[in-house]
Structure formats: C-alpha cells, structure tokens
mmCIF file of C-alpha atoms in Angstrom:
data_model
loop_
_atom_site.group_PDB
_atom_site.id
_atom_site.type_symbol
_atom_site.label_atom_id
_atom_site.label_comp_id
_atom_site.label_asym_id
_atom_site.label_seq_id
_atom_site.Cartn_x
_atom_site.Cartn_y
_atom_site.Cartn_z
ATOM 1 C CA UNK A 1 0.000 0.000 0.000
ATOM 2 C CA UNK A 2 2.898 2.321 0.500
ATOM 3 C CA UNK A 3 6.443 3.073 -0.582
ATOM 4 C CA UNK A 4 9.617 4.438 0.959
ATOM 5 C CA UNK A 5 11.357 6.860 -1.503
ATOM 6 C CA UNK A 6 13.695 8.880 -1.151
ATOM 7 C CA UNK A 7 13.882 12.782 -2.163
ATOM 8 C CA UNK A 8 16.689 14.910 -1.381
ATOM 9 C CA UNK A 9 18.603 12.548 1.245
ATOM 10 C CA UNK A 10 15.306 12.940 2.946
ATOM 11 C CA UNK A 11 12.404 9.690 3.438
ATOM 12 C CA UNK A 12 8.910 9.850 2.205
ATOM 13 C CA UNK A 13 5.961 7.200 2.025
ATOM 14 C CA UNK A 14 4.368 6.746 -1.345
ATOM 15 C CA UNK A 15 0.937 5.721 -1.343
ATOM 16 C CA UNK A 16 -2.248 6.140 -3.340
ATOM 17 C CA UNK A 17 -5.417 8.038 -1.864
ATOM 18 C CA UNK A 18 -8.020 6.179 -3.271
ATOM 19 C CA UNK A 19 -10.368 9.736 -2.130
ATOM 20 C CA UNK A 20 -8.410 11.429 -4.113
ATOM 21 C CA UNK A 21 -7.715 9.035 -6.796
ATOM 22 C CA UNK A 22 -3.944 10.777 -6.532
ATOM 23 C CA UNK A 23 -0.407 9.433 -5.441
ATOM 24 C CA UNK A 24 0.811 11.864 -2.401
ATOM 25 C CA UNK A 25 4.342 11.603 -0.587
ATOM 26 C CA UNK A 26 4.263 11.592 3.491
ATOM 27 C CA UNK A 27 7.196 13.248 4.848
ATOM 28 C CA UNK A 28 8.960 10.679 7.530
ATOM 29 C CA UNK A 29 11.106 13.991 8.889
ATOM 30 C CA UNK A 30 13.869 11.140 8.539
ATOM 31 C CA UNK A 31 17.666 10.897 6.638
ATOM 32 C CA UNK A 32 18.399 8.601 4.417
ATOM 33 C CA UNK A 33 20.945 6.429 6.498
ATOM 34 C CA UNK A 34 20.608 2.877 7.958
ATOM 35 C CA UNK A 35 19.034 4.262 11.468
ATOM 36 C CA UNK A 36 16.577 6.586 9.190
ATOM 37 C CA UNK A 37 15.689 3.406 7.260
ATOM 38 C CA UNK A 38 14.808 0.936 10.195
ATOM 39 C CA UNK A 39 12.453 3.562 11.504
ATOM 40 C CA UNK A 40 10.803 4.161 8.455
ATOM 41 C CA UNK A 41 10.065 0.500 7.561
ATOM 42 C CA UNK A 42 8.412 0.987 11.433
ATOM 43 C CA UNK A 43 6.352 3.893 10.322
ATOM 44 C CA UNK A 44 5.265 1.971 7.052
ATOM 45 C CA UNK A 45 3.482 -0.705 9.041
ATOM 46 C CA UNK A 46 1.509 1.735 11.201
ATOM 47 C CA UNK A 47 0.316 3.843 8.316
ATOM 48 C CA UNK A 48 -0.466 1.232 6.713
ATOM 49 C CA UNK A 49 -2.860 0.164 9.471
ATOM 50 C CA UNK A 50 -4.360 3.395 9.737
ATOM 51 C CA UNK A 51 -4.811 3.832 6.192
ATOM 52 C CA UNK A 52 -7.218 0.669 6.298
ATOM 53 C CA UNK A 53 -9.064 2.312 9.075
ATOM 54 C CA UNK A 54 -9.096 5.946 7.539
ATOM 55 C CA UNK A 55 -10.280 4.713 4.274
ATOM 56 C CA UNK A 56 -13.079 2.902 5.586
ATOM 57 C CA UNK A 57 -14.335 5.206 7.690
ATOM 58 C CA UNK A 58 -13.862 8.004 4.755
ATOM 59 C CA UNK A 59 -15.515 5.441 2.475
ATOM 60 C CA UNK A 60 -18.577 5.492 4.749
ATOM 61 C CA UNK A 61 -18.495 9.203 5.368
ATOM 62 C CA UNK A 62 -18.370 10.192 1.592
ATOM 63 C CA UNK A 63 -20.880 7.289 0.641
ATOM 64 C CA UNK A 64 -23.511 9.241 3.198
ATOM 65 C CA UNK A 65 -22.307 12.344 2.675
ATOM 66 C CA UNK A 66 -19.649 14.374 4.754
ATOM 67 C CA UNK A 67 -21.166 16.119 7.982
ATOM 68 C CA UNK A 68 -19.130 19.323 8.556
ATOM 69 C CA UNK A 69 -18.694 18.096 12.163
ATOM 70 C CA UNK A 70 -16.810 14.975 10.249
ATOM 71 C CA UNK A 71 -14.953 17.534 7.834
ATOM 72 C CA UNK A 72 -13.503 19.370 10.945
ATOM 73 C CA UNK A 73 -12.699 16.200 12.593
ATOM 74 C CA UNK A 74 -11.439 14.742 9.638
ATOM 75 C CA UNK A 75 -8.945 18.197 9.300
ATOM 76 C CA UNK A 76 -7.857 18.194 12.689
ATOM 77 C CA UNK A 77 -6.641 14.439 12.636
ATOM 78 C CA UNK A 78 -4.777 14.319 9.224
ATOM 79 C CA UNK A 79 -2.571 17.444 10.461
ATOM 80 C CA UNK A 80 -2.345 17.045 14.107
ATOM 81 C CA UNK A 81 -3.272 20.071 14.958
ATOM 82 C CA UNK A 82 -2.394 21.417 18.326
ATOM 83 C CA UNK A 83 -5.475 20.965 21.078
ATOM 84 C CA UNK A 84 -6.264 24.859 21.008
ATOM 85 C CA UNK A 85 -6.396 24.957 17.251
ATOM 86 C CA UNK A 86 -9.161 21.937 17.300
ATOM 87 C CA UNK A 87 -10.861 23.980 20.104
ATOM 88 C CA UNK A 88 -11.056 26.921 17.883
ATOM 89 C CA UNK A 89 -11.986 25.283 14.726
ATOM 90 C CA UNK A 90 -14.926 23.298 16.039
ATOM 91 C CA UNK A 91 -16.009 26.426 17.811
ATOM 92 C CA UNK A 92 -16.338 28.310 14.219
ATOM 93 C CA UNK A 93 -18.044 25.610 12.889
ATOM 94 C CA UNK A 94 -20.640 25.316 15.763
ATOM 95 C CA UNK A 95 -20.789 29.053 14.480
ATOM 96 C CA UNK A 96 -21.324 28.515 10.619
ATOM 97 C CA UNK A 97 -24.204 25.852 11.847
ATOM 98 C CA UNK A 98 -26.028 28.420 13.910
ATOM 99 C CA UNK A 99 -25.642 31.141 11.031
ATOM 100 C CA UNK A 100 -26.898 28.669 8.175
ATOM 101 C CA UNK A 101 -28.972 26.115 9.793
ATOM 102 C CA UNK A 102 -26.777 23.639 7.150
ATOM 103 C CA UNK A 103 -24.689 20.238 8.141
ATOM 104 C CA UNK A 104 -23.052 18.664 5.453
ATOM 105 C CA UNK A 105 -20.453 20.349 3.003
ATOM 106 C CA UNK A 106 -22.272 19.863 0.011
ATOM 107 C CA UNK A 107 -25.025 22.084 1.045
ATOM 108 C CA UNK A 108 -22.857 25.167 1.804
ATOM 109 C CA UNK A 109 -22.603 27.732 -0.885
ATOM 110 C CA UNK A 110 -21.323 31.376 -1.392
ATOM 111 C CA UNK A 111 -24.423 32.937 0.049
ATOM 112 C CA UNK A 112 -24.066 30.601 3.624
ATOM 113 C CA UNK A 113 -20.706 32.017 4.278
ATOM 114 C CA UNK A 114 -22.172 35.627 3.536
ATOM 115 C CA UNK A 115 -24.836 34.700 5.903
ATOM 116 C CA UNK A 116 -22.199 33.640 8.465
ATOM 117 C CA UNK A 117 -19.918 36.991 8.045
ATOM 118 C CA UNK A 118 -23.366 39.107 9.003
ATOM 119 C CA UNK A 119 -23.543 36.402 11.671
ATOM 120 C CA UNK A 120 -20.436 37.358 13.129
ATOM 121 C CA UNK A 121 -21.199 41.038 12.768
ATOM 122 C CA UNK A 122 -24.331 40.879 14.809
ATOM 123 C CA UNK A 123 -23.751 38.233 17.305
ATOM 124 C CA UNK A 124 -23.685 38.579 20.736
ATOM 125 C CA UNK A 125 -21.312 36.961 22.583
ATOM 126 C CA UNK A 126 -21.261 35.540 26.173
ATOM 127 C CA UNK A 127 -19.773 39.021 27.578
ATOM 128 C CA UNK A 128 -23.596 40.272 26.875
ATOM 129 C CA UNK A 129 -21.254 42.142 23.792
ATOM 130 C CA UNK A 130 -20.524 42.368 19.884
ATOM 131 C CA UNK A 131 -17.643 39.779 18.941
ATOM 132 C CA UNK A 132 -14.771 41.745 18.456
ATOM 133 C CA UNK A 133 -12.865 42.511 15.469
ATOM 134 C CA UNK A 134 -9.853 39.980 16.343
ATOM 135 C CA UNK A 135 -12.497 37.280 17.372
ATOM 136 C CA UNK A 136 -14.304 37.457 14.012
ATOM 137 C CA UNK A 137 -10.693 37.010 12.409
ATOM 138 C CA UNK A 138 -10.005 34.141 14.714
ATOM 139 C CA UNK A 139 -13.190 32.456 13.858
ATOM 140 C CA UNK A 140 -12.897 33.602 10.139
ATOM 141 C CA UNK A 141 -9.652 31.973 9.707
ATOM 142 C CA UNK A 142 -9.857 29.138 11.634
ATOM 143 C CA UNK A 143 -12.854 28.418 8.871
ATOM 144 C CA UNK A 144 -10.724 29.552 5.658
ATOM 145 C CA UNK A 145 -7.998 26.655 6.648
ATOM 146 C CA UNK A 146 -10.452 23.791 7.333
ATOM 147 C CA UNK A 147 -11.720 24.959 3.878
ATOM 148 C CA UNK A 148 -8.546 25.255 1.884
ATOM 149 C CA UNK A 149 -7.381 21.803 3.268
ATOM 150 C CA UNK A 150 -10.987 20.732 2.204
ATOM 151 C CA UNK A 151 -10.699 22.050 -1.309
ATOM 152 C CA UNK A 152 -6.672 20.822 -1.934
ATOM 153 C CA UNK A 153 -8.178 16.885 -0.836
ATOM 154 C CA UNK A 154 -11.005 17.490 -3.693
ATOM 155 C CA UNK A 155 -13.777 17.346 -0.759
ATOM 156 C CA UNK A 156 -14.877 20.747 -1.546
ATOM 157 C CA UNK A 157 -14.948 22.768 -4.888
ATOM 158 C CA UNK A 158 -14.405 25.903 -3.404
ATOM 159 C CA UNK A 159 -13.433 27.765 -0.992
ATOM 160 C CA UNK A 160 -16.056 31.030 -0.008
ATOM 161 C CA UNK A 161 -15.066 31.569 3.663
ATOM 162 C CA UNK A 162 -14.788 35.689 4.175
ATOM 163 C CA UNK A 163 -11.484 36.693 6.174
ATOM 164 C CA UNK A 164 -12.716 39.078 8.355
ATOM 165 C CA UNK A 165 -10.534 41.947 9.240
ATOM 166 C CA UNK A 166 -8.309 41.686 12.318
ATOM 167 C CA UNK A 167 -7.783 44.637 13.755
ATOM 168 C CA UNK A 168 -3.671 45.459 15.268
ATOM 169 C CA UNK A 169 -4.142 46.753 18.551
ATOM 170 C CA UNK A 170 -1.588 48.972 20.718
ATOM 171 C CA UNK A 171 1.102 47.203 22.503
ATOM 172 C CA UNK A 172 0.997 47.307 25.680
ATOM 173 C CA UNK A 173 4.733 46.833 27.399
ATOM 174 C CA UNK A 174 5.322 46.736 31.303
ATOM 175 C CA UNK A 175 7.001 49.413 32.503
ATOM 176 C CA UNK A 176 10.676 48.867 33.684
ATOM 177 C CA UNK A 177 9.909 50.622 36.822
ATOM 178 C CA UNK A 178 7.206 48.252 37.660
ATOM 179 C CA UNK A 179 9.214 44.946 36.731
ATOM 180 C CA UNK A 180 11.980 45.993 38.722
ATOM 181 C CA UNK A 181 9.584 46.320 41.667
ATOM 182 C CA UNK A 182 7.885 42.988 41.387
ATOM 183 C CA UNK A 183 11.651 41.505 40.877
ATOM 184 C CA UNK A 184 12.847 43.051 43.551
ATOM 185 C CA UNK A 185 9.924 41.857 46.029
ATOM 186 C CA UNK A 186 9.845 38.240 44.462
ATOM 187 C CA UNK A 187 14.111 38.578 45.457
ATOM 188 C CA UNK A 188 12.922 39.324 48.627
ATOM 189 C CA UNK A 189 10.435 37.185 49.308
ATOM 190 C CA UNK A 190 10.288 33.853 46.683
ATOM 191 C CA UNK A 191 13.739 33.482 45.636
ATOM 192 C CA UNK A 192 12.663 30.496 42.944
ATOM 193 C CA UNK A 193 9.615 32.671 41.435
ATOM 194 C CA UNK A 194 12.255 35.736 40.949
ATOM 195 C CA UNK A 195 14.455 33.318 38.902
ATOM 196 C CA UNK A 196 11.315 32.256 36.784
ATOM 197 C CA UNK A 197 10.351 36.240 35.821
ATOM 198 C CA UNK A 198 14.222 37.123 35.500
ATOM 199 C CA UNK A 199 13.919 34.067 32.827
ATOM 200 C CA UNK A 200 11.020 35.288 30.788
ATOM 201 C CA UNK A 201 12.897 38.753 30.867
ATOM 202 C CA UNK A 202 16.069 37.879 29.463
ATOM 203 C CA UNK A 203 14.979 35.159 27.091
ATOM 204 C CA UNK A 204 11.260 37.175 26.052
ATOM 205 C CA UNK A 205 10.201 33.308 26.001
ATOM 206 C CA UNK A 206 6.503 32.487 26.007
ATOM 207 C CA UNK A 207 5.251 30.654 29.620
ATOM 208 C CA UNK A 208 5.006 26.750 28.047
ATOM 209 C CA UNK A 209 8.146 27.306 26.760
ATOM 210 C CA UNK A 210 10.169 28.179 29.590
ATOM 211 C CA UNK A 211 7.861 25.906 31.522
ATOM 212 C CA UNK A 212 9.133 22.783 29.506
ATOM 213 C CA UNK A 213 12.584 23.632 29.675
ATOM 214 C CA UNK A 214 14.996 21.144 30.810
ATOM 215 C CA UNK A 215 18.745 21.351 31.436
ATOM 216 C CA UNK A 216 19.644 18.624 29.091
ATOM 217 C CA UNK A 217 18.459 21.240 26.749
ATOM 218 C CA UNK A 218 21.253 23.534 27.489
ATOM 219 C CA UNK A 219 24.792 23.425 25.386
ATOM 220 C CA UNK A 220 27.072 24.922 27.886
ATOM 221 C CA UNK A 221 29.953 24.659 25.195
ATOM 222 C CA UNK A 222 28.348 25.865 22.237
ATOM 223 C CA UNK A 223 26.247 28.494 24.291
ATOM 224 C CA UNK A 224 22.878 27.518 22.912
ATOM 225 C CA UNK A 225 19.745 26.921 24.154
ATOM 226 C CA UNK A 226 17.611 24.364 22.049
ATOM 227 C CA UNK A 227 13.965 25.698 22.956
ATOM 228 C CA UNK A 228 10.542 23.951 22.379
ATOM 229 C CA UNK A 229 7.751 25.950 20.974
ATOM 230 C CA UNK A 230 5.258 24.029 22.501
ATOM 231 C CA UNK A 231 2.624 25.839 20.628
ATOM 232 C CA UNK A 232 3.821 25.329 17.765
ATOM 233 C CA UNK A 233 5.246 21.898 18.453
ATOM 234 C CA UNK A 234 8.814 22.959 16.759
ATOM 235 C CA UNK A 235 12.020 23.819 17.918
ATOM 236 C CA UNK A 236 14.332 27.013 17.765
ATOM 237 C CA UNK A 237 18.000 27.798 18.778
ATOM 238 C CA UNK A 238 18.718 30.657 21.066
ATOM 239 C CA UNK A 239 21.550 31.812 22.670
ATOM 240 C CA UNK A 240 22.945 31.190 26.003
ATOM 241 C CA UNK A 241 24.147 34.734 26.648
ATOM 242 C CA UNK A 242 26.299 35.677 29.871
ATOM 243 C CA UNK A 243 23.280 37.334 31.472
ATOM 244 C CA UNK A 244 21.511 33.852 31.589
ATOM 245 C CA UNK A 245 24.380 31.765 32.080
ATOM 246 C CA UNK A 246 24.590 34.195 35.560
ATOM 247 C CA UNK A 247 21.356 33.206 36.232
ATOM 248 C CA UNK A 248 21.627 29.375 35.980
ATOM 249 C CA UNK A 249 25.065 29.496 37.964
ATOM 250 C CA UNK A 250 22.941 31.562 40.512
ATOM 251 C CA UNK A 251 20.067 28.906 40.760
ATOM 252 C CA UNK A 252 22.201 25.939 40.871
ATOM 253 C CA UNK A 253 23.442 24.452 37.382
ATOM 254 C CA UNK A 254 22.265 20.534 37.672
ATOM 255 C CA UNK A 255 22.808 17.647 34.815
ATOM 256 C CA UNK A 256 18.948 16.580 34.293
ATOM 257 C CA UNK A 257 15.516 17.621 34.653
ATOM 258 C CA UNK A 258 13.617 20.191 34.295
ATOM 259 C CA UNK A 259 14.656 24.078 35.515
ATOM 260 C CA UNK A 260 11.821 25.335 36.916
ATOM 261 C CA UNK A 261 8.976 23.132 38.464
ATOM 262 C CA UNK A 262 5.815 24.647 38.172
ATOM 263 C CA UNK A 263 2.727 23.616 36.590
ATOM 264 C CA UNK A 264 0.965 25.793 34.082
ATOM 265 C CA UNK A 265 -1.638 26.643 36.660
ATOM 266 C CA UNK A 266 1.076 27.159 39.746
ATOM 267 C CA UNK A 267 1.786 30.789 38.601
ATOM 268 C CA UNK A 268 -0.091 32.786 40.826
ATOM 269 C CA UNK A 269 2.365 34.713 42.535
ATOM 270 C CA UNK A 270 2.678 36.633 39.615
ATOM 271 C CA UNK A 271 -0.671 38.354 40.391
ATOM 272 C CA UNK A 272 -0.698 38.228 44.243
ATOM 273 C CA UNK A 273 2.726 39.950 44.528
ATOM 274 C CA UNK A 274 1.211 43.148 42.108
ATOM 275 C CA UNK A 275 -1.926 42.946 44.629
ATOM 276 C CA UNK A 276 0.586 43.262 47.344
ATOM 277 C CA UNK A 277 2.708 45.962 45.662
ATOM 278 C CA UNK A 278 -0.984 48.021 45.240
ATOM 279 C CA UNK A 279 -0.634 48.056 41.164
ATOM 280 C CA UNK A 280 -3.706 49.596 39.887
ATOM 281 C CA UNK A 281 -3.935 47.312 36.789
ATOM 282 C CA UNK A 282 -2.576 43.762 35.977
ATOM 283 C CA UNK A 283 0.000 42.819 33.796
ATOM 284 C CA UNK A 284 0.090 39.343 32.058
ATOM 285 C CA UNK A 285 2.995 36.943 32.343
ATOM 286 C CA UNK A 286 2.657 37.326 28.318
ATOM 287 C CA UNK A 287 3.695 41.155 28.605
ATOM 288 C CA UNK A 288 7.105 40.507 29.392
ATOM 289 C CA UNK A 289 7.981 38.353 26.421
ATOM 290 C CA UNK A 290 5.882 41.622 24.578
ATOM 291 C CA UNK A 291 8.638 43.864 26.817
ATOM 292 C CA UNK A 292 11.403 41.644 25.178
ATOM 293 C CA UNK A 293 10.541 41.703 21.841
ATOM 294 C CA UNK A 294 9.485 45.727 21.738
ATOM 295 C CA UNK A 295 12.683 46.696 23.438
ATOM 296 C CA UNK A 296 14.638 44.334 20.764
ATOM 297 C CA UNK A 297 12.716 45.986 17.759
ATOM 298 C CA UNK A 298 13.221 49.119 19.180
ATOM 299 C CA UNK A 299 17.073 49.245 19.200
ATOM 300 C CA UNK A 300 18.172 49.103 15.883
ATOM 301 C CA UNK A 301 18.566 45.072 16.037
ATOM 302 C CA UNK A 302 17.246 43.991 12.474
ATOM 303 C CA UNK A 303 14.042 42.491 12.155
ATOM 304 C CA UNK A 304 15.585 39.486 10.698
ATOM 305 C CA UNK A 305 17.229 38.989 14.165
ATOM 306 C CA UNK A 306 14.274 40.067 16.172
ATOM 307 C CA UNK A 307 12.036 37.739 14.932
ATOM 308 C CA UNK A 308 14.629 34.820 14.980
ATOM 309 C CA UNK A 309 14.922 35.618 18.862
ATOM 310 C CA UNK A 310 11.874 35.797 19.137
ATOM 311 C CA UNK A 311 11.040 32.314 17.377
ATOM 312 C CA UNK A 312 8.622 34.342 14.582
ATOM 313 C CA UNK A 313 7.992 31.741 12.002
ATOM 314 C CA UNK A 314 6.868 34.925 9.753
ATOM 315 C CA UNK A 315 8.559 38.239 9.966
ATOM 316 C CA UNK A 316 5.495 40.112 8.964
ATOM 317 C CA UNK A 317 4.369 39.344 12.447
ATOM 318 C CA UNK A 318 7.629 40.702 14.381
ATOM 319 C CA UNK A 319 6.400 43.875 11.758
ATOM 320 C CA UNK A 320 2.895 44.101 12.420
ATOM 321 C CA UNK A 321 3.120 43.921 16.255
ATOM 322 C CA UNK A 322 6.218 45.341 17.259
ATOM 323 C CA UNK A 323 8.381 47.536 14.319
ATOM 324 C CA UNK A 324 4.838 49.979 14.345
ATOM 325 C CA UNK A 325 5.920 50.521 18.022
ATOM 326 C CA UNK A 326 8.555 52.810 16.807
ATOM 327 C CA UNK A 327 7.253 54.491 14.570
ATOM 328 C CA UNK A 328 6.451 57.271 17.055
ATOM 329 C CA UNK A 329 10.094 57.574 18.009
ATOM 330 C CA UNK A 330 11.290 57.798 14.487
ATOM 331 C CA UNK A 331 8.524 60.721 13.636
ATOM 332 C CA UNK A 332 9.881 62.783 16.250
ATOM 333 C CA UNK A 333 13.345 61.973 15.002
ATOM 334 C CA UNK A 334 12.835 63.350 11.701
ATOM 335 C CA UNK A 335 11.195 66.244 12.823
ATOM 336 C CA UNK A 336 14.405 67.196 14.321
ATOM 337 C CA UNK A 337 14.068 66.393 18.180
ATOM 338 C CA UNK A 338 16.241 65.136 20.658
ATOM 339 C CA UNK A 339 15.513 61.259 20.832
ATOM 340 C CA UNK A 340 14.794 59.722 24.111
ATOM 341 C CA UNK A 341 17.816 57.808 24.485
ATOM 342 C CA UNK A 342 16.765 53.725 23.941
ATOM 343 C CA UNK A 343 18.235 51.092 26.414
ATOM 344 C CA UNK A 344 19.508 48.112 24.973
ATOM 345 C CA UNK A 345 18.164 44.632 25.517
ATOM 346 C CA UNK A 346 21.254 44.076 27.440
ATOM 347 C CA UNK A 347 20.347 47.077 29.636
ATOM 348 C CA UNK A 348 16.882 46.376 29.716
ATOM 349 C CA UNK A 349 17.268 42.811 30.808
ATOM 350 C CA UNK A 350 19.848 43.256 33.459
ATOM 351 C CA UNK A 351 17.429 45.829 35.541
ATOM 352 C CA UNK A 352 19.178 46.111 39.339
ATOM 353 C CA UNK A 353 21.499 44.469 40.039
ATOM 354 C CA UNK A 354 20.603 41.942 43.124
ATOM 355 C CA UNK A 355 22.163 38.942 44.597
#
C-alpha cells in the first residue's frame, strides 16, 4: 500500500489516496541512512494500518455524505493540529451551523458564508457584547484553513469563507519601573519565582516554553539553548548569553531535569505579589515576552534577528506587532528632536542588580 522513496537525502511514504484518486508523498522527517531506514520500515506498518481504518471510515463518510462536524474532525486528525487549534476550529463551525442552519459540506454555498460573516457582525457573545474585530478574524480563519485543506483533498470545490478583518491593537509593554519592583519583592520574598520572571525577561520566552525547559536542553559549550515551541510543536536555537548563564550558575546548574517546576496553573504569585505591591492594573505573564521583543525591535537590532529571537515563524508578524511601536520615536526623530535615548536589551534585561 505504500512506498519508501527517497527525495533529497530525505524519506517519504508513497501511497495512493483512493479519495483522491492521486499518489501523495508523506514526509517521515527522517535521513536517508541505515538508522533513518529501520524507523521508516516501522512507520510503514503503522500507516499502513491506519490507512485501512481511515479509508473505511472516509468510504462510509463520503458514501452518506460528509457532515461538517466529520470535515472538521477529519482536518484536525490528518494534520495534528495542536489541542487549542481543534478547540477553535470546532467552535467556528458550531458558528457557521447556527448562522446557516446547514450540516453537510455539500449544502454550503457562497451565500451561507455571507450569511455567516453578518452572523459574526451581529452576534452577541457571552460578555452580553458584539464579537470583536480579532475574534471574528479568529473564527474567520480558523474556517478559511479547514476549507482550503478541504478544497486541496477534492472534498470541496471551493473555498467562499470571508477573512474578516483583524484589527492590530496597541502594545501594551510593562514598565521597567514596575518589573523591577515585582523583581525586587519576588528577590525578597520567593527566591525560585524571581528566577522564573528574570527568565522570561532575558529570554522574552513564552510561559510553556520556559515551563518545559529542561537542562539537558542547554549546550554549555556551544552556548545555545535548544527551545521547544510548545505551541507550535517545533524547535528554535537561542543563545545562552552571559546574562543567563549568571542566572543558571545563581540557581544551581544541575545535569537533568527540568529548571523550573511549576505547573501551568502554579503561577499565581505573579498576580498576588502586584496585589501586594498596590498596582492599579494587571499585567500578564505574556507582557514581558511583549517587553522583550518591543525593546529588541526598538534598538536598531534587524528584524531578521528580532524575529529569529523571538522564534517568529513569519517576519510580517515581528512587523505588524512590534516595528509599528517605533514608529512614534522615528517621527519625532525626523522632525528634528532630541531622541529619548533607547536602552539596549542588554540594559533592559539586566534591571538592578541583586544577589
């Protein structure tokens, strides 16, 4: 039922779609070496198995006519999408059943995704308001991918979902002043949660990723960090610069394990220490890594490396959020006044200097 090729020192499985009535090439993310070999031969017999399975139950779908419900599930299986992404894509098409009162693909036309953009217009959502602008994008495009996967497998002749217009909003940094005063009372007070923040702040990584960081992860001789993006479920490099190999030497360097041991839902010190410093709004976790990123855009590091740092899989998002940012800055520059001067990420993410 399937092949093992190979295409550019790289290992794919060859097999026929009888769907599709086309041959299609399954990457194995494998080299072409003995080792890569063995474990493709292993993969072979599993897809094969669930190709048996898949075509059957396809078979029976098509033969009754695909539900969308199937279509989504369907989607979310063949790419192994993340558990957030499934949420969100069942969630629009609960939506595009309550706009057009329709359940199977074939039935949907032009006019039912018209009816579902007004539906997202007027819709009132569980806050007793309008969706927003960004939530109509998010349910929008969540939509258009299900339906350009659908058209590419030939289970749909077109693809009429409406993008709706996301809207950029202001970024909102924290202020240095008031993440040197929560560092300075976390110092104090919870040595290990200080080393957590002081983390975030000189890496700009998102939570899950420093959450799932492990020392074995750590090149101490080729000062690199090798990062998962659990989001994304990738990897990227960055560096192990002298500010963070400090930091490590500070906690404790050890040979295993992970570095910091909470869970994602043990990170409530972050609010209860700015409801014991009197803030009179919350900042996010999330903010710092914004914090990072806008101080790195915002000192004449290239984009290229900003969104590298950052782990940006598209540079038109480091643009969109973060280079606009300065834009301010570089008006008043032009019109001839004295800049502000702009501390460097280095400055930035050294702060006080404590313990």
């Amino acid at each position: 039922m399937a092949t093992i090729i190979t295409r550019n020192n790289k290992l794919y499985l060859r097999y026929y779609d009888k769907i599709t009535g086309t041959k299609k090439d399954k990457a194995l993310g494998l080299q072409n070496n003995r080792e890569g070999l063995r474990l493709a031969k292993e993969q072979k017999k599993l897809f094969e198995a669930n190709l048996l399975d898949k075509y059957y139950s396809l078979n029976t779908m098509v033969k009754n006519r695909m539900s969308i419900d199937e279509a989504a599930a369907l989607f979310s299986e063949v790419r192994k999408h993340s558990k957030s992404t499934i949420t969100g894509t069942l969630l629009a098409v609960r939506h595009l059943k309550t706009a057009t009162k329709i359940h199977y693909l074939t039935d949907l036309d032009r006019a039912d995704f018209q009816r579902f953009s007004i539906y997202l217009s007027k819709t009132i959502g569980k806050n007793g308001k309008p969706f927003s602008p960004n939530s109509k994008n998010i349910y929008s495009r969540s939509l258009r991918n299900m339906f350009t996967w659908l058209k590419a497998e030939k289970y749909v002749n077109e693809n009429f979902v409406i993008l709706e217009k996301e809207e950029v909003k202001q970024l909102e940094v924290i202020p240095i002043e008031i993440l040197e005063q929560i560092k300075i009372h976390l110092f104090d007070k919870n040595k290990k949660a200080y080393y957590f923040i002081r983390m975030l702040e000189l890496t700009g990584l998102r939570k899950s990723s420093a959450l799932a960081l492990s020392w074995e992860q750590i090149d101490f001789r080729s000062n690199i960090i090798t990062i998962d993006n659990v989001k994304k479920n990738r990897k990227f490099i960055f560096p192990l610069t002298n500010d963070i190999l400090s930091l490590l030497k500070e906690m404790g360097i050890q040979k295993e394990g992970r570095i910091f041991g909470y869970s994602s839902d043990g990170l409530k010190f972050w609010y209860r220490v700015q409801d014991k410093l009197g803030f009179k709004k919350y900042y996010g976790l999330h903010q710092i890594r914004k914090t990072f990123i806008s101080t790195l855009a915002n000192s004449g590091i290239s984009l290229y490396d900003v969104a590298t740092l950052a782990d940006h899989r598209s540079i038109q998002t480091t643009y969109k959020y973060y280079a606009k940012s300065n834009i301010e800055r570089l008006k008043n520059l032009l019109d001839g006044e004295k800049p502000s001067p702009q501390p460097s990420p280095q400055t930035v993410s050294k702060g006080v200097q404590m313990g």
